[in-house]
Amino acid sequence: MSGEAALTLTLADEAETIRLGEDLALALNKGDWIALSGDLGAGKSTFARAFLRALADDGELEVPSPTFTLVQSYELRIPVSHFDLYRLGDSSELDELGFDEALSNGICLVEWPEIADDLLPQARIQLRLEQSGSGRTATITAPEAQMHRIRRVLAIREFLDRHGYAGARRRFLTGDASTRAYESVTIANGETLILMDWPRPAEGPPVLDGKPYPKVAHLAEDPYPFVAIDEYLRELGLAAPEVLHVDYDQGILLIENLGEEGAVDEDGKPIEERYRESIVCLAFLHSHGMRQDLPVGDGHIHHIPDFDPTAMKMEARLLIDWHLPWKRGTPATVEERQEYLAIWDDLIRELDGVEKNLLLRDFHSPNIIWRPHESGVRRVGLIDFQDSMIGPTAYDLASIVQDARVDIPKALADQLMLDYVTLRRALGAFDEPTFLKAWAIMAAQRNCKLAGLWVRLLQRDGKPGYLKHMPRTLRHLATAMSHDVLSPLRDWCRRAGIELPES
């Protein structure tokens, strides 16, 4: 294990051994394996049981010892194979147990690894447990990438301990297309909170004027924007989660849990009432005057970035950079690229003078929490708004009416548009024709971005699951292009070989 980092932890009692198992379940990915060693009674079984139950999110999961079967497999969020090699007759029998296949498909947890050490991969997480007085000592050695993840989950545990949540139960909640991940944290009184794990992203390659994509597209890189926008929304009377504790440097936030219900039913279909109430919430937000500089933290001011032409065009470029080569097998020609970008220059100029306000940017089903026991606009909980910008208000309406992840029936989409326009008329002066033109442009811009983003997530990031949204995205793009102002883009897509369905 030469050159690998080592970490030594003191575990005061069995409860801390269990917590270590639970925490490491949050750190491991498919292809990782733990070489779990230690004398009899050192706590290997306690650790393994806690690890598996945490990954299963089932505190009663039956975890039989694999001492006689040699391997026990679990189909969990990440599949796990639990090996005990103590009774392995010959190290060559490891192949018969299917170790290589198990490791390629998930995580392997191996007790008594020294029995077959010469046949096990050297790239491993070595965890040695030793009795120490009334407690234990855990020594962890791992390659840099795995150790980075382990140190991260332990830093989050220290964060919780520091703020009075020692012993809190942590479980994986969700990840997203960014570097952020979320945990549910159950505290001593049984209440469940949400932890946002937001490590600062690595500086990506330059894509424009020497800047990486997140900087050009104004994506938040630390918690300041989230907390600033959160406080602003709460000040308006909207339901954003209370931020309970935050470590701005490490990117760790503990926030209120707004609830478990969303805007779709168990079959993934939109619930009309919840979408229509979300439109009320959006119209309410847009009826307030715009504020761009928000105080946050100790003397920090968050200046909400503008959705400027550079950012709009950068996002729209994803269609030509990623979608077009994937679709037809050849990249755009110089002439196609020049014409496409010139069309977007003209479309963006059409937005001069349109209504602008705070854009939540991803105002769609994954970021809407339904709160049935609340009233008015507080029935709609808002999350994931850290990338908010100042720009055409039509953008957020396009985000929800053309939900990227949900099929919205045309009748409901039409009703949502009517609801918004009616509410805005009632709340004050509203230029409907100009707004609808802006809606078409913003819908097209968003869907050009998404059509490229799904391919980038597949090809660059190894996340194929998002490709299932592509047919819907292209339908939405076709709908946006039914407005006369989009006819040049519609014609360009046809000539380039991007076939859009009938709108």
Short mmCIF file of C-alpha atoms in Angstrom, two decimals, residues 11 44 71 103 161 171 187 225 234-235 242 277 297 320 338 342 373 401 413 416 441 444 453 481 483-484 487 489 499:
data_model
loop_
_atom_site.label_atom_id
_atom_site.label_comp_id
_atom_site.label_asym_id
_atom_site.label_seq_id
_atom_site.Cartn_x
_atom_site.Cartn_y
_atom_site.Cartn_z
CA LEU A 11 -13.92 4.26 18.42
CA LYS A 44 -15.65 -6.86 11.95
CA VAL A 71 -20.12 -15.14 0.20
CA LEU A 103 -16.54 -6.09 -7.89
CA ASP A 161 -21.18 16.50 16.09
CA ARG A 171 -28.74 7.89 5.00
CA ILE A 187 -31.67 13.49 14.98
CA PRO A 225 -25.81 31.92 -3.30
CA ARG A 234 -38.40 33.29 2.95
CA GLU A 235 -38.53 37.06 3.41
CA GLU A 242 -34.60 27.19 6.86
CA GLU A 277 -50.44 25.94 -7.23
CA GLY A 297 -23.33 35.38 6.17
CA ILE A 320 -24.42 21.85 -31.55
CA GLN A 338 -21.62 30.15 -37.59
CA ALA A 342 -25.86 34.00 -35.50
CA HIS A 373 -50.98 21.20 5.64
CA VAL A 401 -44.88 24.02 -18.27
CA ALA A 413 -49.85 22.81 -20.17
CA LEU A 416 -50.80 26.45 -16.66
CA ILE A 441 -37.29 31.97 -27.00
CA ALA A 444 -36.13 26.94 -27.11
CA LEU A 453 -26.77 18.14 -21.73
CA MET A 481 -40.46 26.62 -32.36
CA HIS A 483 -43.76 30.71 -32.57
CA ASP A 484 -42.89 32.77 -35.63
CA SER A 487 -38.66 30.07 -37.63
CA LEU A 489 -33.91 28.09 -35.77
CA GLU A 499 -35.73 16.01 -36.85
#
